[in-house]
Each structure stands twice: as C-alpha cells, then as structure tokens.
Coordinates of N, CA and C in Angstrom, one line a residue:
M1 N 9.4 -44.3 12.4 CA 8.0 -44.2 12.2 C 7.6 -42.8 11.6
R2 N 7.0 -42.8 10.5 CA 6.6 -41.5 9.9 C 5.1 -41.2 10.1
I3 N 4.8 -40.1 10.7 CA 3.4 -39.7 11.0 C 3.1 -38.4 10.2
L4 N 1.9 -38.5 9.5 CA 1.3 -37.4 8.8 C 0.4 -36.7 9.8
G5 N 0.6 -35.4 10.0 CA -0.2 -34.6 10.9 C -1.2 -33.7 10.2
I6 N -2.4 -33.6 10.6 CA -3.4 -32.8 9.9 C -4.2 -32.0 10.9
D7 N -4.3 -30.7 10.8 CA -5.0 -29.8 11.7 C -5.7 -28.7 11.0
T8 N -7.1 -28.8 10.9 CA -7.9 -27.8 10.3 C -9.0 -27.3 11.3
S9 N -8.6 -27.4 12.6 CA -9.6 -27.1 13.7 C -9.8 -25.6 13.8
T10 N -8.9 -24.8 13.3 CA -9.0 -23.3 13.5 C -9.0 -22.6 12.2
N11 N -8.7 -21.3 12.1 CA -8.6 -20.6 10.9 C -7.5 -21.1 10.0
S12 N -6.4 -21.5 10.6 CA -5.2 -22.0 9.9 C -5.4 -23.4 9.5
T13 N -4.7 -23.8 8.4 CA -4.6 -25.1 7.9 C -3.1 -25.5 8.1
S14 N -2.9 -26.6 8.8 CA -1.5 -27.0 9.1 C -1.3 -28.5 8.9
V15 N -0.3 -28.9 8.2 CA 0.1 -30.3 7.9 C 1.6 -30.5 8.1
C16 N 2.0 -31.6 8.5 CA 3.4 -31.9 8.7 C 3.7 -33.4 8.6
I17 N 4.9 -33.7 8.4 CA 5.4 -35.1 8.5 C 6.6 -35.1 9.5
I18 N 6.5 -36.0 10.4 CA 7.6 -36.3 11.3 C 8.1 -37.7 11.1
E19 N 9.3 -37.9 11.4 CA 9.9 -39.3 11.4 C 10.5 -39.5 12.8
D20 N 9.9 -40.3 13.6 CA 10.2 -40.4 15.0 C 10.3 -39.1 15.7
D21 N 11.5 -38.6 16.1 CA 11.5 -37.3 16.8 C 12.1 -36.2 15.8
K22 N 12.0 -36.4 14.5 CA 12.6 -35.5 13.6 C 11.5 -34.9 12.7
L23 N 11.4 -33.6 12.6 CA 10.5 -32.9 11.7 C 11.0 -32.9 10.3
I24 N 10.2 -33.6 9.4 CA 10.7 -33.6 8.0 C 10.2 -32.4 7.2
C25 N 8.9 -32.1 7.4 CA 8.3 -30.9 6.7 C 7.1 -30.5 7.4
E26 N 6.8 -29.2 7.3 CA 5.6 -28.6 7.9 C 5.1 -27.4 7.0
Y27 N 3.8 -27.4 6.7 CA 3.2 -26.3 6.0 C 2.1 -25.8 6.9
T28 N 2.1 -24.5 7.2 CA 1.0 -23.8 7.9 C 0.5 -22.6 7.1
V29 N -0.7 -22.5 6.8 CA -1.3 -21.4 6.0 C -2.4 -20.8 6.7
N30 N -2.4 -19.5 7.0 CA -3.5 -18.9 7.7 C -4.1 -17.8 6.8
T31 N -4.9 -18.2 5.9 CA -5.5 -17.2 4.9 C -7.0 -17.4 4.9
K32 N -7.7 -16.6 4.1 CA -9.1 -16.7 4.0 C -9.6 -17.9 3.1
K33 N -8.7 -18.5 2.4 CA -9.1 -19.7 1.6 C -9.7 -20.8 2.6
T34 N -10.7 -21.5 2.1 CA -11.3 -22.5 2.9 C -10.3 -23.7 3.1
H35 N -10.6 -24.5 4.1 CA -9.7 -25.7 4.3 C -9.9 -26.7 3.2
S36 N -11.1 -26.8 2.6 CA -11.3 -27.7 1.5 C -10.4 -27.3 0.2
Q37 N -10.1 -26.0 0.1 CA -9.3 -25.5 -1.0 C -7.8 -25.8 -0.8
K38 N -7.4 -25.8 0.5 CA -6.0 -25.8 0.8 C -5.5 -27.2 1.2
L39 N -6.3 -28.0 1.9 CA -5.7 -29.2 2.6 C -5.1 -30.2 1.7
M40 N -5.8 -30.7 0.7 CA -5.2 -31.8 -0.2 C -4.0 -31.3 -1.0
V41 N -4.1 -30.0 -1.4 CA -3.0 -29.4 -2.2 C -1.7 -29.3 -1.3
M42 N -1.9 -28.9 0.0 CA -0.8 -28.8 0.9 C -0.2 -30.2 1.2
I43 N -1.0 -31.2 1.4 CA -0.5 -32.6 1.7 C 0.2 -33.1 0.5
E44 N -0.3 -33.0 -0.7 CA 0.4 -33.5 -1.9 C 1.7 -32.8 -2.1
S45 N 1.7 -31.5 -1.9 CA 2.9 -30.7 -2.1 C 4.0 -31.1 -1.1
M46 N 3.5 -31.2 0.2 CA 4.5 -31.5 1.2 C 5.1 -32.9 1.1
V47 N 4.3 -33.9 0.7 CA 4.8 -35.2 0.5 C 5.8 -35.2 -0.6
K48 N 5.5 -34.5 -1.7 CA 6.4 -34.4 -2.9 C 7.7 -33.7 -2.5
E49 N 7.6 -32.6 -1.8 CA 8.8 -31.9 -1.4 C 9.7 -32.6 -0.4
S50 N 9.1 -33.6 0.3 CA 9.9 -34.4 1.2 C 10.5 -35.6 0.6
D51 N 10.3 -35.7 -0.7 CA 10.8 -36.9 -1.4 C 10.2 -38.2 -0.9
L52 N 8.9 -38.1 -0.6 CA 8.2 -39.3 0.0 C 7.0 -39.6 -0.9
N53 N 6.4 -40.7 -0.6 CA 5.2 -41.1 -1.2 C 4.2 -41.3 -0.1
I54 N 2.9 -41.2 -0.3 CA 1.9 -41.4 0.7 C 2.0 -42.8 1.3
K55 N 2.6 -43.7 0.5 CA 2.8 -45.1 0.9 C 3.8 -45.2 2.0
D56 N 4.6 -44.2 2.2 CA 5.7 -44.2 3.2 C 5.2 -43.7 4.6
I57 N 3.9 -43.3 4.6 CA 3.4 -42.9 5.9 C 2.9 -44.1 6.7
D58 N 3.3 -44.1 8.0 CA 2.9 -45.2 8.9 C 1.7 -44.9 9.8
A59 N 1.4 -43.7 10.0 CA 0.2 -43.3 10.9 C -0.2 -41.9 10.6
I60 N -1.4 -41.6 11.0 CA -1.9 -40.2 10.8 C -2.3 -39.6 12.2
A61 N -1.8 -38.4 12.4 CA -2.2 -37.7 13.6 C -3.3 -36.7 13.2
I62 N -4.4 -36.7 13.9 CA -5.5 -35.8 13.5 C -6.0 -35.0 14.7
C63 N -6.2 -33.7 14.4 CA -6.8 -32.9 15.5 C -8.3 -33.1 15.5
I64 N -8.8 -33.6 16.6 CA -10.3 -33.9 16.7 C -11.2 -32.8 17.1
G65 N -10.6 -31.6 17.5 CA -11.3 -30.5 18.0 C -11.1 -30.4 19.4
P66 N -11.8 -29.4 20.1 CA -12.9 -28.6 19.5 C -12.4 -27.5 18.6
G67 N -13.3 -27.0 17.8 CA -12.9 -25.9 16.9 C -14.0 -25.7 15.8
S68 N -13.5 -25.4 14.6 CA -14.4 -25.2 13.5 C -15.1 -26.5 13.1
F69 N -16.4 -26.5 13.2 CA -17.2 -27.7 12.8 C -16.9 -28.1 11.4
T70 N -16.9 -27.2 10.5 CA -16.6 -27.5 9.1 C -15.2 -28.0 8.9
G71 N -14.3 -27.3 9.5 CA -12.9 -27.7 9.4 C -12.6 -29.1 9.9
L72 N -13.2 -29.4 11.1 CA -13.0 -30.7 11.6 C -13.6 -31.8 10.7
R73 N -14.7 -31.6 10.1 CA -15.3 -32.6 9.2 C -14.4 -32.8 8.0
I74 N -13.8 -31.7 7.5 CA -12.9 -31.8 6.3 C -11.6 -32.6 6.6
S75 N -11.0 -32.3 7.7 CA -9.8 -33.0 8.0 C -10.1 -34.5 8.4
M76 N -11.2 -34.7 9.1 CA -11.5 -36.0 9.5 C -11.8 -36.9 8.3
A77 N -12.6 -36.4 7.4 CA -12.9 -37.1 6.1 C -11.6 -37.5 5.4
T78 N -10.7 -36.5 5.3 CA -9.4 -36.7 4.6 C -8.6 -37.8 5.3
A79 N -8.4 -37.7 6.6 CA -7.7 -38.7 7.4 C -8.3 -40.1 7.3
K80 N -9.6 -40.2 7.4 CA -10.2 -41.5 7.3 C -10.0 -42.1 5.9
A81 N -10.1 -41.3 4.9 CA -9.9 -41.8 3.5 C -8.5 -42.4 3.3
I82 N -7.5 -41.6 3.8 CA -6.1 -42.1 3.6 C -5.9 -43.3 4.5
A83 N -6.4 -43.3 5.7 CA -6.2 -44.4 6.6 C -6.9 -45.7 6.1
Q84 N -8.0 -45.5 5.5 CA -8.8 -46.7 5.0 C -8.0 -47.4 3.9
V85 N -7.5 -46.5 3.0 CA -6.8 -47.1 1.8 C -5.5 -47.7 2.2
R86 N -4.8 -47.1 3.2 CA -3.5 -47.6 3.5 C -3.5 -48.5 4.8
N87 N -4.7 -48.7 5.4 CA -4.9 -49.4 6.6 C -3.9 -48.9 7.7
L88 N -4.0 -47.6 8.0 CA -3.2 -46.9 8.9 C -3.9 -46.6 10.2
P89 N -3.2 -46.6 11.3 CA -3.8 -46.1 12.6 C -3.9 -44.6 12.6
I90 N -4.9 -44.1 13.3 CA -5.1 -42.6 13.4 C -5.0 -42.3 14.9
I91 N -4.2 -41.3 15.2 CA -4.0 -40.9 16.6 C -4.7 -39.6 16.8
A92 N -5.6 -39.6 17.9 CA -6.4 -38.4 18.2 C -5.7 -37.5 19.1
V93 N -5.7 -36.2 18.8 CA -5.1 -35.2 19.6 C -6.1 -34.0 19.7
N94 N -6.5 -33.5 20.8 CA -7.4 -32.4 20.8 C -6.7 -31.1 20.6
S95 N -7.5 -30.1 20.1 CA -6.9 -28.8 19.7 C -6.3 -28.0 20.8
I96 N -6.8 -28.2 22.0 CA -6.3 -27.4 23.2 C -5.0 -28.0 23.7
E97 N -4.8 -29.3 23.8 CA -3.5 -29.8 24.2 C -2.5 -29.6 23.1
S98 N -2.9 -29.6 21.8 CA -1.9 -29.3 20.8 C -1.4 -27.9 20.8
L99 N -2.3 -26.9 21.1 CA -1.9 -25.5 21.3 C -1.0 -25.4 22.5
A100 N -1.3 -26.1 23.5 CA -0.5 -26.0 24.7 C 1.0 -26.5 24.4
F101 N 1.1 -27.4 23.6 CA 2.4 -28.0 23.3 C 3.3 -27.0 22.4
N102 N 2.6 -26.0 21.9 CA 3.4 -24.9 21.2 C 4.3 -24.3 22.2
M103 N 4.0 -24.3 23.5 CA 4.8 -23.7 24.6 C 5.5 -24.7 25.4
N104 N 6.0 -25.8 24.7 CA 6.7 -26.9 25.4 C 7.9 -26.4 26.2
L105 N 8.0 -26.9 27.4 CA 9.0 -26.6 28.4 C 8.9 -25.2 29.0
C106 N 7.7 -24.6 28.8 CA 7.4 -23.3 29.5 C 7.3 -23.6 31.0
D107 N 7.7 -22.6 31.8 CA 7.7 -22.9 33.3 C 6.4 -22.3 33.9
K108 N 5.5 -21.8 33.1 CA 4.2 -21.3 33.7 C 3.1 -22.3 33.3
I109 N 1.9 -22.1 33.9 CA 0.8 -22.9 33.5 C 0.3 -22.4 32.2
I110 N 0.1 -23.3 31.3 CA -0.3 -22.9 29.9 C -1.9 -23.0 29.8
C111 N -2.5 -21.9 29.3 CA -3.9 -21.9 29.2 C -4.3 -21.5 27.7
P112 N -4.5 -22.5 26.9 CA -4.9 -22.2 25.5 C -6.4 -21.7 25.4
I113 N -6.6 -20.8 24.5 CA -8.0 -20.4 24.3 C -8.3 -20.3 22.8
L114 N -9.5 -20.9 22.4 CA -10.0 -20.8 21.1 C -11.4 -20.3 21.1
D115 N -11.8 -19.5 20.1 CA -13.1 -18.9 20.1 C -14.2 -19.9 20.0
A116 N -15.2 -19.9 20.9 CA -16.3 -20.8 20.8 C -17.6 -20.1 20.5
Q117 N -17.4 -18.8 20.1 CA -18.6 -17.9 19.8 C -19.4 -17.6 21.0
R118 N -20.3 -16.6 20.9 CA -21.1 -16.1 21.9 C -20.4 -15.8 23.2
N119 N -19.2 -15.1 23.0 CA -18.4 -14.7 24.1 C -17.8 -15.8 25.0
Q120 N -17.7 -17.0 24.3 CA -17.2 -18.2 25.0 C -15.9 -18.6 24.4
V121 N -15.1 -19.4 25.1 CA -13.8 -19.9 24.6 C -13.7 -21.4 25.0
Y122 N -13.1 -22.1 24.2 CA -12.6 -23.5 24.6 C -11.3 -23.3 25.3
T123 N -11.1 -24.0 26.4 CA -9.9 -23.8 27.1 C -9.5 -25.0 27.9
G124 N -8.4 -25.0 28.6 CA -7.9 -26.0 29.5 C -6.6 -25.5 30.1
K125 N -6.0 -26.4 31.0 CA -4.8 -25.9 31.6 C -3.8 -27.1 31.6
Y126 N -2.5 -26.7 31.3 CA -1.5 -27.7 31.1 C -0.2 -27.2 31.7
I127 N 0.7 -28.1 32.0 CA 2.0 -27.7 32.5 C 3.1 -28.7 32.2
F128 N 4.3 -28.2 32.1 CA 5.5 -29.1 31.9 C 6.2 -29.3 33.2
E129 N 6.3 -30.5 33.7 CA 7.0 -30.8 34.9 C 8.1 -31.8 34.7
N130 N 9.3 -31.4 34.9 CA 10.5 -32.3 34.7 C 10.5 -32.8 33.3
G131 N 10.1 -31.9 32.3 CA 10.1 -32.2 30.9 C 8.9 -33.0 30.5
E132 N 8.0 -33.3 31.4 CA 6.8 -34.1 31.0 C 5.6 -33.2 30.9
F133 N 4.8 -33.5 29.9 CA 3.6 -32.7 29.6 C 2.4 -33.3 30.4
K134 N 1.8 -32.4 31.2 CA 0.8 -32.9 32.1 C -0.5 -32.0 32.0
I135 N -1.6 -32.7 32.2 CA -2.9 -32.0 32.1 C -3.3 -31.6 33.6
I136 N -3.6 -30.3 33.7 CA -4.1 -29.8 35.0 C -5.6 -29.8 35.0
E137 N -6.2 -29.3 33.9 CA -7.6 -29.3 33.7 C -7.9 -29.5 32.2
D138 N -8.8 -30.5 32.0 CA -9.1 -30.9 30.6 C -10.0 -29.9 29.9
V139 N -10.3 -30.2 28.6 CA -11.0 -29.3 27.8 C -12.4 -28.9 28.3
K140 N -12.7 -27.6 28.3 CA -14.0 -27.2 28.7 C -14.4 -25.9 27.9
V141 N -15.6 -25.5 28.0 CA -16.0 -24.2 27.3 C -16.6 -23.3 28.4
V142 N -16.1 -22.1 28.5 CA -16.6 -21.1 29.5 C -16.7 -19.8 28.8
T143 N -17.3 -18.8 29.4 CA -17.3 -17.4 28.9 C -15.9 -16.9 29.1
I144 N -15.5 -15.9 28.3 CA -14.2 -15.3 28.6 C -14.1 -14.6 29.9
D145 N -15.3 -14.0 30.3 CA -15.3 -13.3 31.6 C -15.2 -14.3 32.8
E146 N -15.7 -15.5 32.6 CA -15.6 -16.5 33.7 C -14.1 -16.9 33.8
L147 N -13.5 -17.1 32.6 CA -12.1 -17.5 32.6 C -11.2 -16.5 33.3
I148 N -11.4 -15.2 32.9 CA -10.6 -14.1 33.4 C -10.8 -14.0 34.9
D149 N -12.0 -14.1 35.4 CA -12.3 -14.1 36.8 C -11.6 -15.2 37.5
E150 N -11.6 -16.4 36.9 CA -10.9 -17.6 37.5 C -9.4 -17.3 37.6
L151 N -8.8 -16.8 36.6 CA -7.4 -16.6 36.6 C -6.9 -15.5 37.5
S152 N -7.8 -14.5 37.7 CA -7.4 -13.4 38.5 C -7.5 -13.7 40.0
K153 N -8.1 -14.8 40.4 CA -8.3 -15.1 41.8 C -7.1 -16.0 42.3
T154 N -6.1 -16.2 41.5 CA -5.0 -17.0 42.0 C -3.7 -16.2 41.8
N155 N -2.7 -16.6 42.6 CA -1.4 -15.9 42.4 C -0.4 -16.7 41.5
K156 N -0.9 -17.7 40.9 CA -0.1 -18.5 39.9 C 0.0 -17.7 38.6
E157 N 1.1 -18.0 37.9 CA 1.3 -17.3 36.6 C 0.9 -18.2 35.4
F158 N 0.2 -17.6 34.4 CA -0.3 -18.3 33.3 C 0.3 -17.7 32.0
I159 N 0.4 -18.5 31.0 CA 0.7 -18.0 29.6 C -0.5 -18.4 28.7
I160 N -1.1 -17.4 28.1 CA -2.3 -17.6 27.3 C -1.9 -17.8 25.8
V161 N -2.4 -18.8 25.2 CA -2.0 -19.1 23.8 C -3.2 -19.5 23.0
G162 N -3.2 -19.1 21.7 CA -4.3 -19.5 20.8 C -4.9 -18.3 20.1
E163 N -5.7 -18.6 19.0 CA -6.3 -17.6 18.2 C -7.1 -16.6 18.9
A164 N -7.8 -17.0 20.0 CA -8.7 -16.1 20.7 C -8.0 -15.0 21.5
T165 N -6.6 -15.1 21.6 CA -5.9 -14.1 22.3 C -6.1 -12.7 21.6
N166 N -6.2 -12.8 20.3 CA -6.4 -11.5 19.5 C -7.8 -11.0 19.8
L167 N -8.7 -11.9 19.8 CA -10.1 -11.5 20.0 C -10.3 -10.8 21.4
Y168 N -9.6 -11.3 22.4 CA -9.9 -10.8 23.8 C -8.6 -10.2 24.4
K169 N -7.8 -9.7 23.6 CA -6.5 -9.1 24.0 C -6.7 -8.0 25.1
E170 N -7.6 -7.1 24.8 CA -7.8 -6.0 25.7 C -8.2 -6.5 27.1
K171 N -9.1 -7.4 27.2 CA -9.5 -8.0 28.5 C -8.3 -8.7 29.2
L172 N -7.6 -9.5 28.4 CA -6.5 -10.3 28.9 C -5.3 -9.4 29.4
D173 N -5.1 -8.3 28.8 CA -4.1 -7.3 29.2 C -4.3 -6.8 30.6
N174 N -5.5 -6.8 31.1 CA -5.8 -6.3 32.4 C -5.4 -7.2 33.5
L175 N -5.1 -8.5 33.1 CA -4.6 -9.5 34.1 C -3.2 -9.3 34.4
K176 N -2.8 -9.2 35.7 CA -1.4 -9.0 36.1 C -0.6 -10.3 36.2
N177 N -1.2 -11.5 36.2 CA -0.5 -12.7 36.4 C -0.5 -13.6 35.1
T178 N -0.8 -12.9 34.0 CA -0.8 -13.7 32.7 C 0.0 -13.0 31.6
Y179 N 0.5 -13.9 30.7 CA 1.3 -13.4 29.6 C 0.7 -14.0 28.3
I180 N 0.7 -13.2 27.3 CA 0.2 -13.7 26.0 C 1.3 -14.2 25.1
A181 N 1.2 -15.3 24.6 CA 2.2 -15.9 23.7 C 2.4 -15.1 22.5
S182 N 3.6 -15.2 21.9 CA 3.9 -14.5 20.6 C 3.1 -15.0 19.5
V183 N 3.0 -14.2 18.4 CA 2.2 -14.5 17.3 C 2.5 -15.9 16.7
S184 N 3.7 -16.3 16.6 CA 4.0 -17.5 16.0 C 3.5 -18.7 16.8
K185 N 3.3 -18.5 18.1 CA 2.9 -19.6 19.0 C 1.4 -19.7 19.1
N186 N 0.7 -18.7 18.6 CA -0.8 -18.6 18.7 C -1.5 -19.3 17.6
V187 N -0.8 -19.8 16.6 CA -1.3 -20.5 15.5 C -1.2 -22.0 15.7
S188 N -2.3 -22.7 15.4 CA -2.3 -24.2 15.6 C -1.3 -24.8 14.6
K189 N -0.4 -25.7 15.1 CA 0.7 -26.2 14.3 C 0.6 -27.8 14.3
A190 N 0.7 -28.3 13.1 CA 0.7 -29.8 13.0 C 1.9 -30.4 13.6
S191 N 3.0 -29.7 13.7 CA 4.2 -30.3 14.4 C 3.9 -30.6 15.9
S192 N 3.3 -29.6 16.5 CA 2.9 -29.9 17.9 C 1.9 -31.0 18.1
L193 N 1.0 -31.1 17.1 CA 0.0 -32.2 17.1 C 0.8 -33.5 17.0
C194 N 1.8 -33.6 16.1 CA 2.5 -34.8 15.9 C 3.4 -35.2 17.0
D195 N 3.9 -34.2 17.7 CA 4.7 -34.5 18.9 C 3.9 -35.2 19.9
I196 N 2.7 -34.7 20.2 CA 1.8 -35.4 21.2 C 1.4 -36.7 20.7
A197 N 1.0 -36.8 19.4 CA 0.6 -38.1 18.8 C 1.6 -39.2 18.9
Y198 N 2.9 -38.8 18.7 CA 4.0 -39.8 18.8 C 4.1 -40.3 20.2
M199 N 4.0 -39.4 21.2 CA 4.0 -39.8 22.6 C 2.8 -40.8 22.9
K200 N 1.7 -40.4 22.4 CA 0.5 -41.2 22.7 C 0.6 -42.6 22.0
F201 N 1.1 -42.6 20.8 CA 1.2 -43.9 20.1 C 2.1 -44.9 20.8
K202 N 3.2 -44.4 21.4 CA 4.2 -45.2 22.1 C 3.5 -45.8 23.4
K203 N 2.5 -45.0 23.9 CA 1.8 -45.5 25.1 C 0.5 -46.2 24.8
D204 N 0.2 -46.3 23.5 CA -1.1 -46.9 23.0 C -2.3 -46.1 23.6
I205 N -2.2 -44.8 23.5 CA -3.3 -43.9 24.0 C -3.9 -43.2 22.8
D206 N -5.3 -43.2 22.8 CA -6.0 -42.5 21.7 C -5.6 -42.9 20.3
V207 N -5.3 -44.2 20.2 CA -5.0 -44.8 18.8 C -6.3 -45.4 18.3
H208 N -6.7 -45.0 17.1 CA -7.9 -45.5 16.5 C -7.7 -46.0 15.1
N209 N -8.7 -46.4 14.4 CA -8.7 -46.7 13.0 C -9.7 -45.8 12.3
C210 N -9.9 -46.0 11.0 CA -10.8 -45.1 10.2 C -12.2 -45.2 10.6
Y211 N -12.6 -46.3 11.3 CA -14.0 -46.5 11.7 C -14.3 -46.0 13.1
T212 N -13.3 -45.9 14.0 CA -13.5 -45.6 15.4 C -13.2 -44.2 15.7
I213 N -12.4 -43.5 14.9 CA -12.1 -42.1 15.2 C -13.3 -41.1 15.0
N214 N -13.5 -40.2 15.8 CA -14.6 -39.2 15.7 C -14.1 -37.9 16.2
P215 N -14.8 -36.8 15.7 CA -14.4 -35.4 16.2 C -14.9 -35.3 17.6
M216 N -14.3 -34.3 18.3 CA -14.7 -33.9 19.6 C -15.5 -32.6 19.5
Y217 N -16.8 -32.8 19.8 CA -17.7 -31.6 19.8 C -18.1 -31.3 21.2
I218 N -17.6 -30.2 21.7 CA -17.9 -29.8 23.1 C -19.3 -29.2 23.2
R219 N -19.8 -28.5 22.1 CA -21.1 -27.9 22.1 C -21.7 -28.1 20.7
K220 N -23.0 -27.7 20.6 CA -23.7 -27.8 19.3 C -23.2 -26.7 18.4
S221 N -23.3 -27.0 17.1 CA -22.9 -26.0 16.1 C -23.9 -24.9 16.1
Q222 N -23.6 -23.7 15.5 CA -24.5 -22.6 15.5 C -25.7 -22.9 14.7
A223 N -25.5 -23.7 13.6 CA -26.7 -24.1 12.8 C -27.7 -25.0 13.6
E224 N -27.1 -25.9 14.5 CA -28.0 -26.7 15.3 C -28.7 -25.9 16.3
V225 N -28.0 -24.9 16.9 CA -28.6 -24.1 17.9 C -29.7 -23.2 17.3
Q226 N -29.5 -22.7 16.1 CA -30.5 -21.9 15.5 C -31.7 -22.7 15.1
Y227 N -31.5 -24.0 14.6 CA -32.6 -24.8 14.3 C -33.4 -25.2 15.5
E228 N -32.8 -25.5 16.6 CA -33.5 -25.8 17.8 C -34.4 -24.6 18.3
E229 N -33.8 -23.4 18.2 CA -34.5 -22.2 18.6 C -35.7 -22.0 17.7
K230 N -35.5 -22.2 16.4 CA -36.6 -22.1 15.5 C -37.7 -23.1 15.8
M231 N -37.4 -24.3 16.1 CA -38.4 -25.3 16.4 C -39.1 -25.0 17.7
K232 N -38.4 -24.4 18.6 CA -39.1 -24.0 19.9 C -40.1 -22.9 19.6
R233 N -39.7 -22.0 18.8 CA -40.6 -20.9 18.5 C -41.9 -21.4 17.8
L234 N -41.7 -22.4 16.9 CA -42.8 -22.9 16.1 C -43.7 -23.7 17.1
E235 N -43.1 -24.4 18.0 CA -43.9 -25.2 19.0 C -44.7 -24.2 19.9
N236 N -44.1 -23.2 20.4 CA -44.7 -22.2 21.2 C -45.8 -21.4 20.5
G237 N -45.7 -21.4 19.2 CA -46.7 -20.6 18.4 C -47.9 -21.4 18.2
K238 N -47.9 -22.7 18.5 CA -49.0 -23.5 18.2 C -50.2 -23.2 19.2

C-alpha cells in the first residue's frame, strides 16, 4: 500500500511516500517560501524521482492541525483534490501526535509544542510502551507558563519536541526534568505522519474521504479574533 503524506501545519512543508513499512521518498523544506509556492512542486518532483505516477498512490495521509490556518487550508485543498480525482481514502493525523512520533521508541513522556500565538502553545502528551504508541493526554491549548508549571510539579521526565522549543527555549531550560529534542526532530515530518496513518488505516481509525475530512481548529484564527473584537467595540460604541 502506497501512502502520500502531506503536512503544511507548521513553518515547514513536508511530503513523503511510503509503501507499507518502507519509506520511498521524503522532502522537507523549512524556508520562508509559502506553502502554496512549495507544495505541488514538491509533490510532483517527489513522485517523479520515485519513478511513480500519482495513479500509483493508494491513500493520502493529511495533517489536520492544529497549526497554521493558511497552511492547513492549502494542504487540505490539495489532498481533497487528489483524493476526489482518484477516489482515494484520506487518513487524518493531528500535528501533535505526528510530532510525538518523531521521537518513536523514546523512554520518556513526549510533550510536543507548537506556537499558538499570544504566549500559548498547542500540546499533548504521549508515550511508547512495549513498542506501542499511546496517548496520555490529547491535544489542548495552554499558555507556555501553565505548561511549564504543570511539568515542574511532577518527578516524571519529559522530552519536548516541536517548533515552539526555539521560541521558549530559555524558559524550558529552567526545568530540571525535561529535555529538548534535537533540531532534526523538532521539524514536522511527513514520514512520521505516514507511520501513524498506516497504523490507523489498518485499524480503520480516522479514515475519511474527500467530503468528510476536515481540519482540526482548536481555537479561532487571529483574523476571526480581531474581527470579533472590532464588532464588540462597534456595539459598545452605539
């Protein structure tokens, strides 16, 4: 089974193709170019370099968020278009569990963090037990100070992974029971996305089609928040 993985939930754009438990090809680019500039070029190039055709793909793994609102819309539209034309299933994986899988077989509790703006992070907690990936705490949004306070009050060990580690490194360094993942692990990777998607597909979990798949929005976009604040000011001014 060949799965095309697409992740534009963060600053990086990552795509890959796996065949069962074999990685065929993976492209990850972390530059200032927009996802709309990179995504289709990367997919087309990757398929060509893999000596494949888009017709050879059996399913699509998509990162549904949380993350960049614009990025999620771009990857979702791309996945839906390909799936509709080829009548392919789409497997949903959230960005936090995908990041956690970058640290597969780690013996500590994995705590991914992504910037949610306004001093907040998207996070969750995961662990590998006897080689099995398990959820301790599902996706949530909290302030970075709340998360640090929570982690500091336990004697358990954590490994922090994700783009927001750079943003809050100084605060995280003060924690005695946490470790920050290496640079290569802090970038969202489509290969981790596909690993989880393949496991889900075999268990018939989070498998959708182009009409039922939707992004995961934990909170409102900045534009929506600003609009609501503007409307409140207008109402109060009446």
